[in-house]
PDB file of C-alpha atoms in Angstrom:
ATOM      1  CA  TYR A   1     -37.248 -58.110 -77.607  1.00 63.00           C
ATOM      2  CA  TYR A   2     -36.608 -56.956 -74.077  1.00 70.00           C
ATOM      3  CA  TYR A   3     -38.388 -57.579 -70.788  1.00 78.00           C
ATOM      4  CA  PHE A   4     -38.992 -54.956 -68.096  1.00 78.00           C
ATOM      5  CA  ASN A   5     -40.413 -55.722 -64.661  1.00 76.00           C
ATOM      6  CA  ARG A   6     -41.272 -53.299 -61.886  1.00 73.00           C
ATOM      7  CA  LYS A   7     -42.479 -54.190 -58.416  1.00 73.00           C
ATOM      8  CA  GLY A   8     -43.172 -51.825 -55.563  1.00 69.00           C
ATOM      9  CA  TRP A   9     -43.484 -52.278 -51.816  1.00 67.00           C
ATOM     10  CA  ALA A  10     -43.403 -56.038 -51.765  1.00 68.00           C
ATOM     11  CA  ASN A  11     -41.214 -59.086 -52.186  1.00 73.00           C
ATOM     12  CA  LEU A  12     -41.831 -61.005 -55.391  1.00 76.00           C
ATOM     13  CA  SER A  13     -40.199 -64.152 -56.735  1.00 82.00           C
ATOM     14  CA  THR A  14     -40.747 -64.982 -60.376  1.00 83.00           C
ATOM     15  CA  THR A  15     -39.175 -66.942 -63.228  1.00 87.00           C
ATOM     16  CA  LEU A  16     -38.769 -65.920 -66.850  1.00 87.00           C
ATOM     17  CA  SER A  17     -38.274 -69.019 -69.055  1.00 90.00           C
ATOM     18  CA  THR A  18     -37.766 -69.857 -72.691  1.00 91.00           C
ATOM     19  CA  THR A  19     -37.450 -73.253 -74.369  1.00 93.00           C
ATOM     20  CA  THR A  20     -35.717 -73.936 -77.682  1.00 92.00           C
ATOM     21  CA  LYS A  21     -38.063 -74.894 -80.526  1.00 92.00           C
ATOM     22  CA  ALA A  22     -35.643 -77.501 -81.852  1.00 94.00           C
ATOM     23  CA  GLU A  23     -33.384 -79.948 -80.089  1.00 96.00           C
ATOM     24  CA  VAL A  24     -29.897 -78.709 -79.318  1.00 95.00           C
ATOM     25  CA  GLU A  25     -27.199 -81.063 -80.592  1.00 95.00           C
ATOM     26  CA  PRO A  26     -24.634 -82.518 -78.170  1.00 95.00           C
ATOM     27  CA  GLY A  27     -21.867 -80.105 -77.228  1.00 92.00           C
ATOM     28  CA  THR A  28     -20.883 -77.401 -74.774  1.00 91.00           C
ATOM     29  CA  TYR A  29     -22.836 -74.155 -74.792  1.00 92.00           C
ATOM     30  CA  TYR A  30     -22.907 -70.759 -73.137  1.00 91.00           C
ATOM     31  CA  VAL A  31     -26.103 -68.763 -72.645  1.00 92.00           C
ATOM     32  CA  VAL A  32     -25.779 -65.070 -71.774  1.00 91.00           C
ATOM     33  CA  PHE A  33     -28.029 -62.022 -71.514  1.00 91.00           C
ATOM     34  CA  ASP A  34     -27.792 -58.349 -70.566  1.00 90.00           C
ATOM     35  CA  TYR A  35     -29.573 -56.842 -67.582  1.00 88.00           C
ATOM     36  CA  LYS A  36     -29.964 -53.707 -65.502  1.00 84.00           C
ATOM     37  CA  ALA A  37     -31.481 -53.734 -62.030  1.00 81.00           C
ATOM     38  CA  ALA A  38     -32.148 -50.989 -59.509  1.00 78.00           C
ATOM     39  CA  ASP A  39     -33.777 -50.590 -56.121  1.00 76.00           C
ATOM     40  CA  TYR A  40     -35.320 -47.391 -54.883  1.00 73.00           C
ATOM     41  CA  SER A  41     -36.085 -47.149 -51.194  1.00 67.00           C
ATOM     42  CA  ASN A  42     -36.616 -44.765 -48.385  1.00 59.00           C
ATOM     43  CA  ASN A  43     -33.847 -46.407 -46.404  1.00 57.00           C
ATOM     44  CA  ASN A  44     -30.431 -47.790 -47.148  1.00 57.00           C
ATOM     45  CA  LYS A  45     -30.644 -51.098 -45.275  1.00 61.00           C
ATOM     46  CA  PRO A  46     -29.085 -53.819 -47.462  1.00 59.00           C
ATOM     47  CA  GLN A  47     -31.014 -56.533 -45.615  1.00 63.00           C
ATOM     48  CA  ASN A  48     -34.282 -54.947 -46.812  1.00 64.00           C
ATOM     49  CA  ASN A  49     -33.251 -54.265 -50.404  1.00 68.00           C
ATOM     50  CA  GLY A  50     -31.622 -55.963 -53.340  1.00 70.00           C
ATOM     51  CA  THR A  51     -33.013 -57.922 -56.219  1.00 78.00           C
ATOM     52  CA  THR A  52     -31.313 -61.285 -56.699  1.00 82.00           C
ATOM     53  CA  ILE A  53     -31.038 -62.908 -60.130  1.00 86.00           C
ATOM     54  CA  GLY A  54     -29.999 -66.470 -61.001  1.00 90.00           C
ATOM     55  CA  ILE A  55     -30.124 -68.706 -64.070  1.00 93.00           C
ATOM     56  CA  THR A  56     -30.823 -72.417 -64.575  1.00 95.00           C
ATOM     57  CA  VAL A  57     -30.638 -74.535 -67.742  1.00 96.00           C
ATOM     58  CA  LYS A  58     -32.552 -77.835 -67.970  1.00 97.00           C
ATOM     59  CA  ASP A  59     -32.979 -80.429 -70.701  1.00 96.00           C
ATOM     60  CA  ALA A  60     -36.240 -81.971 -71.945  1.00 95.00           C
ATOM     61  CA  THR A  61     -36.206 -84.540 -69.104  1.00 96.00           C
ATOM     62  CA  ASP A  62     -36.049 -81.667 -66.560  1.00 96.00           C
ATOM     63  CA  ALA A  63     -32.463 -82.580 -65.622  1.00 96.00           C
ATOM     64  CA  THR A  64     -30.426 -79.545 -64.557  1.00 97.00           C
ATOM     65  CA  LEU A  65     -27.530 -78.911 -66.939  1.00 97.00           C
ATOM     66  CA  ALA A  66     -26.233 -75.799 -65.171  1.00 94.00           C
ATOM     67  CA  THR A  67     -27.180 -73.265 -62.558  1.00 93.00           C
ATOM     68  CA  LEU A  68     -25.822 -69.942 -61.408  1.00 89.00           C
ATOM     69  CA  PRO A  69     -27.412 -69.284 -58.002  1.00 87.00           C
ATOM     70  CA  ALA A  70     -29.391 -66.112 -57.452  1.00 83.00           C
ATOM     71  CA  VAL A  71     -27.237 -63.427 -55.844  1.00 78.00           C
ATOM     72  CA  LYS A  72     -27.847 -59.744 -55.263  1.00 74.00           C
ATOM     73  CA  ARG A  73     -27.479 -57.924 -58.562  1.00 71.00           C
ATOM     74  CA  ALA A  74     -29.571 -54.811 -57.997  1.00 68.00           C
ATOM     75  CA  TYR A  75     -27.998 -51.746 -56.529  1.00 61.00           C
ATOM     76  CA  SER A  76     -29.849 -49.714 -53.936  1.00 58.00           C
ATOM     77  CA  ILE A  77     -30.485 -46.160 -54.958  1.00 61.00           C
ATOM     78  CA  ALA A  78     -31.270 -44.576 -51.601  1.00 54.00           C
ATOM     79  CA  ASN A  79     -32.930 -41.311 -52.493  1.00 55.00           C
ATOM     80  CA  ASN A  80     -35.117 -40.884 -49.403  1.00 57.00           C
ATOM     81  CA  GLY A  81     -38.112 -42.059 -51.361  1.00 56.00           C
ATOM     82  CA  SER A  82     -39.440 -45.112 -53.130  1.00 56.00           C
ATOM     83  CA  ASN A  83     -40.127 -43.315 -56.397  1.00 61.00           C
ATOM     84  CA  PRO A  84     -37.099 -42.658 -58.603  1.00 62.00           C
ATOM     85  CA  GLY A  85     -38.571 -39.335 -59.727  1.00 63.00           C
ATOM     86  CA  THR A  86     -35.906 -37.665 -61.858  1.00 65.00           C
ATOM     87  CA  ASP A  87     -33.267 -40.317 -61.066  1.00 66.00           C
ATOM     88  CA  SER A  88     -31.735 -41.579 -64.312  1.00 70.00           C
ATOM     89  CA  TYR A  89     -29.960 -44.701 -62.999  1.00 70.00           C
ATOM     90  CA  MET A  90     -31.812 -47.181 -65.227  1.00 74.00           C
ATOM     91  CA  LYS A  91     -31.204 -44.996 -68.258  1.00 75.00           C
ATOM     92  CA  ASP A  92     -27.539 -44.263 -67.523  1.00 76.00           C
ATOM     93  CA  ALA A  93     -26.323 -47.480 -65.864  1.00 74.00           C
ATOM     94  CA  ARG A  94     -24.073 -49.812 -67.810  1.00 78.00           C
ATOM     95  CA  TRP A  95     -25.572 -53.088 -68.948  1.00 84.00           C
ATOM     96  CA  CYS A  96     -24.265 -56.087 -67.019  1.00 85.00           C
ATOM     97  CA  LYS A  97     -24.040 -59.626 -68.380  1.00 87.00           C
ATOM     98  CA  MET A  98     -25.186 -62.852 -66.790  1.00 88.00           C
ATOM     99  CA  GLY A  99     -24.505 -66.268 -68.226  1.00 90.00           C
ATOM    100  CA  VAL A 100     -23.731 -69.903 -67.610  1.00 91.00           C
ATOM    101  CA  ALA A 101     -21.984 -72.683 -69.556  1.00 91.00           C
ATOM    102  CA  PHE A 102     -23.454 -76.173 -69.858  1.00 94.00           C
ATOM    103  CA  THR A 103     -22.988 -79.445 -71.750  1.00 94.00           C
ATOM    104  CA  VAL A 104     -25.670 -81.310 -73.685  1.00 96.00           C
ATOM    105  CA  GLU A 105     -24.882 -85.049 -73.803  1.00 95.00           C
ATOM    106  CA  THR A 106     -27.901 -86.157 -75.865  1.00 95.00           C
ATOM    107  CA  ALA A 107     -29.806 -83.977 -78.347  1.00 96.00           C
ATOM    108  CA  SER A 108     -32.588 -82.267 -76.444  1.00 96.00           C
ATOM    109  CA  ALA A 109     -34.676 -79.128 -76.285  1.00 96.00           C
ATOM    110  CA  ILE A 110     -33.385 -76.935 -73.464  1.00 96.00           C
ATOM    111  CA  THR A 111     -35.161 -74.547 -71.140  1.00 96.00           C
ATOM    112  CA  ILE A 112     -33.382 -71.448 -69.893  1.00 95.00           C
ATOM    113  CA  SER A 113     -34.922 -69.966 -66.733  1.00 94.00           C
ATOM    114  CA  VAL A 114     -34.002 -66.688 -65.072  1.00 92.00           C
ATOM    115  CA  GLN A 115     -35.086 -66.491 -61.446  1.00 90.00           C
ATOM    116  CA  GLN A 116     -35.557 -63.095 -59.886  1.00 86.00           C
ATOM    117  CA  ASN A 117     -36.355 -62.312 -56.288  1.00 83.00           C
ATOM    118  CA  MET A 118     -37.315 -58.685 -55.953  1.00 77.00           C
ATOM    119  CA  VAL A 119     -36.698 -57.772 -52.316  1.00 71.00           C
ATOM    120  CA  ASN A 120     -37.337 -54.208 -51.374  1.00 66.00           C
ATOM    121  CA  SER A 121     -39.092 -51.911 -48.968  1.00 65.00           C
ATOM    122  CA  GLY A 122     -39.553 -49.508 -51.853  1.00 68.00           C
ATOM    123  CA  ARG A 123     -39.482 -50.124 -55.598  1.00 74.00           C
ATOM    124  CA  SER A 124     -37.464 -52.632 -57.679  1.00 78.00           C
ATOM    125  CA  ASP A 125     -36.911 -52.303 -61.434  1.00 80.00           C
ATOM    126  CA  ILE A 126     -35.235 -54.852 -63.691  1.00 83.00           C
ATOM    127  CA  VAL A 127     -34.787 -55.123 -67.452  1.00 87.00           C
ATOM    128  CA  TYR A 128     -33.406 -58.019 -69.558  1.00 89.00           C
ATOM    129  CA  ASP A 129     -32.262 -57.905 -73.186  1.00 91.00           C
ATOM    130  CA  ASN A 130     -30.053 -59.561 -75.771  1.00 90.00           C
ATOM    131  CA  PHE A 131     -30.324 -63.279 -74.866  1.00 90.00           C
ATOM    132  CA  LYS A 132     -27.737 -65.311 -76.829  1.00 89.00           C
ATOM    133  CA  LEU A 133     -26.820 -68.990 -76.987  1.00 90.00           C
ATOM    134  CA  TYR A 134     -23.327 -69.894 -78.183  1.00 88.00           C
ATOM    135  CA  LYS A 135     -21.902 -73.303 -78.973  1.00 89.00           C
ATOM    136  CA  ILE A 136     -18.419 -73.306 -77.480  1.00 86.00           C
ATOM    137  CA  GLY A 137     -15.748 -74.416 -79.886  1.00 81.00           C
ATOM    138  CA  GLU A 138     -17.141 -72.580 -82.862  1.00 64.00           C
ATOM    139  CA  SER A 139     -14.992 -69.843 -84.343  1.00 59.00           C
ATOM    140  CA  GLN A 140     -16.511 -66.822 -82.546  1.00 65.00           C
ATOM    141  CA  GLU A 141     -15.004 -65.128 -79.526  1.00 71.00           C
ATOM    142  CA  ILE A 142     -17.118 -65.570 -76.376  1.00 70.00           C
ATOM    143  CA  ASP A 143     -17.211 -63.107 -73.464  1.00 71.00           C
ATOM    144  CA  PHE A 144     -17.609 -65.095 -70.212  1.00 68.00           C
ATOM    145  CA  SER A 145     -18.010 -62.027 -67.986  1.00 67.00           C
ATOM    146  CA  GLY A 146     -21.625 -63.103 -67.396  1.00 68.00           C
ATOM    147  CA  TYR A 147     -20.338 -65.215 -64.508  1.00 64.00           C
ATOM    148  CA  ILE A 148     -19.282 -62.078 -62.611  1.00 68.00           C
ATOM    149  CA  ALA A 149     -21.844 -60.512 -60.271  1.00 67.00           C
ATOM    150  CA  ASN A 150     -21.533 -56.749 -59.778  1.00 63.00           C
ATOM    151  CA  PRO A 151     -18.549 -56.329 -62.133  1.00 64.00           C
ATOM    152  CA  PHE A 152     -18.609 -52.535 -61.915  1.00 60.00           C
ATOM    153  CA  PHE A 153     -19.081 -52.252 -58.116  1.00 59.00           C
ATOM    154  CA  GLU A 154     -22.089 -50.043 -58.765  1.00 54.00           C
ATOM    155  CA  THR A 155     -22.538 -47.164 -56.350  1.00 48.00           C
ATOM    156  CA  ALA A 156     -19.289 -48.261 -54.685  1.00 50.00           C
ATOM    157  CA  ASN A 157     -20.884 -51.266 -52.979  1.00 55.00           C
ATOM    158  CA  ASN A 158     -19.487 -54.779 -52.890  1.00 59.00           C
ATOM    159  CA  ASN A 159     -22.685 -56.827 -53.442  1.00 58.00           C
ATOM    160  CA  ALA A 160     -21.790 -60.477 -54.215  1.00 60.00           C
ATOM    161  CA  TRP A 161     -18.167 -59.958 -53.178  1.00 63.00           C
ATOM    162  CA  THR A 162     -16.380 -60.564 -49.884  1.00 63.00           C
ATOM    163  CA  GLN A 163     -13.025 -59.138 -48.950  1.00 59.00           C
ATOM    164  CA  ASN A 164     -10.332 -61.398 -47.520  1.00 60.00           C
ATOM    165  CA  GLY A 165      -7.264 -59.409 -46.515  1.00 59.00           C
ATOM    166  CA  GLY A 166      -6.035 -57.652 -49.644  1.00 58.00           C
ATOM    167  CA  ALA A 167      -8.035 -59.852 -51.993  1.00 55.00           C
ATOM    168  CA  VAL A 168     -11.666 -59.908 -53.048  1.00 53.00           C
ATOM    169  CA  ARG A 169     -13.094 -63.431 -53.216  1.00 52.00           C
ATOM    170  CA  ARG A 170     -15.901 -64.486 -55.575  1.00 50.00           C
ATOM    171  CA  GLY A 171     -16.868 -68.042 -56.423  1.00 50.00           C
ATOM    172  CA  GLY A 172     -13.597 -69.469 -55.118  1.00 49.00           C
ATOM    173  CA  TYR A 173     -11.397 -67.011 -57.029  1.00 46.00           C
ATOM    174  CA  GLU A 174      -9.269 -64.284 -55.489  1.00 47.00           C
ATOM    175  CA  ILE A 175      -8.800 -61.012 -57.328  1.00 46.00           C
ATOM    176  CA  TRP A 176      -6.048 -58.685 -56.092  1.00 43.00           C
TER     177      TRP A 176
END
């Protein structure tokens, strides 16, 4: 299943949540999903545009096991209008990943919540798909790129990144 949300001409904060049916046994886990997000506006003012997305994992007692704060993950498509018309960004854009690792100390059901804040003076579109939960330490290979916001520097912007001299800094790491 996938989830698509569209909001026009307003700011909207919402949460998409799912809770496991069974308790998750103690261990370290990684939850990850794919997303695409786009903004369409009649201006190109970053302070007025940009959907932020974050993720939080809680156990059955409502204790937070992990959180990845909401940062800007939508990329403004300034096309002098708030309707994408023939724009094919959502169709053609690469899927990005978002994920977070967490540890379960005592068997518990877990709730995974994705927070989205659609901020735009035009139209915001977002789609989620392919939610997966991995137990770390099992034999499969796990792609942790879900921690990276704006990995492709969509439309040549640097949302979620700051430049420090010759390095780009994100989450305490410098990439040269």
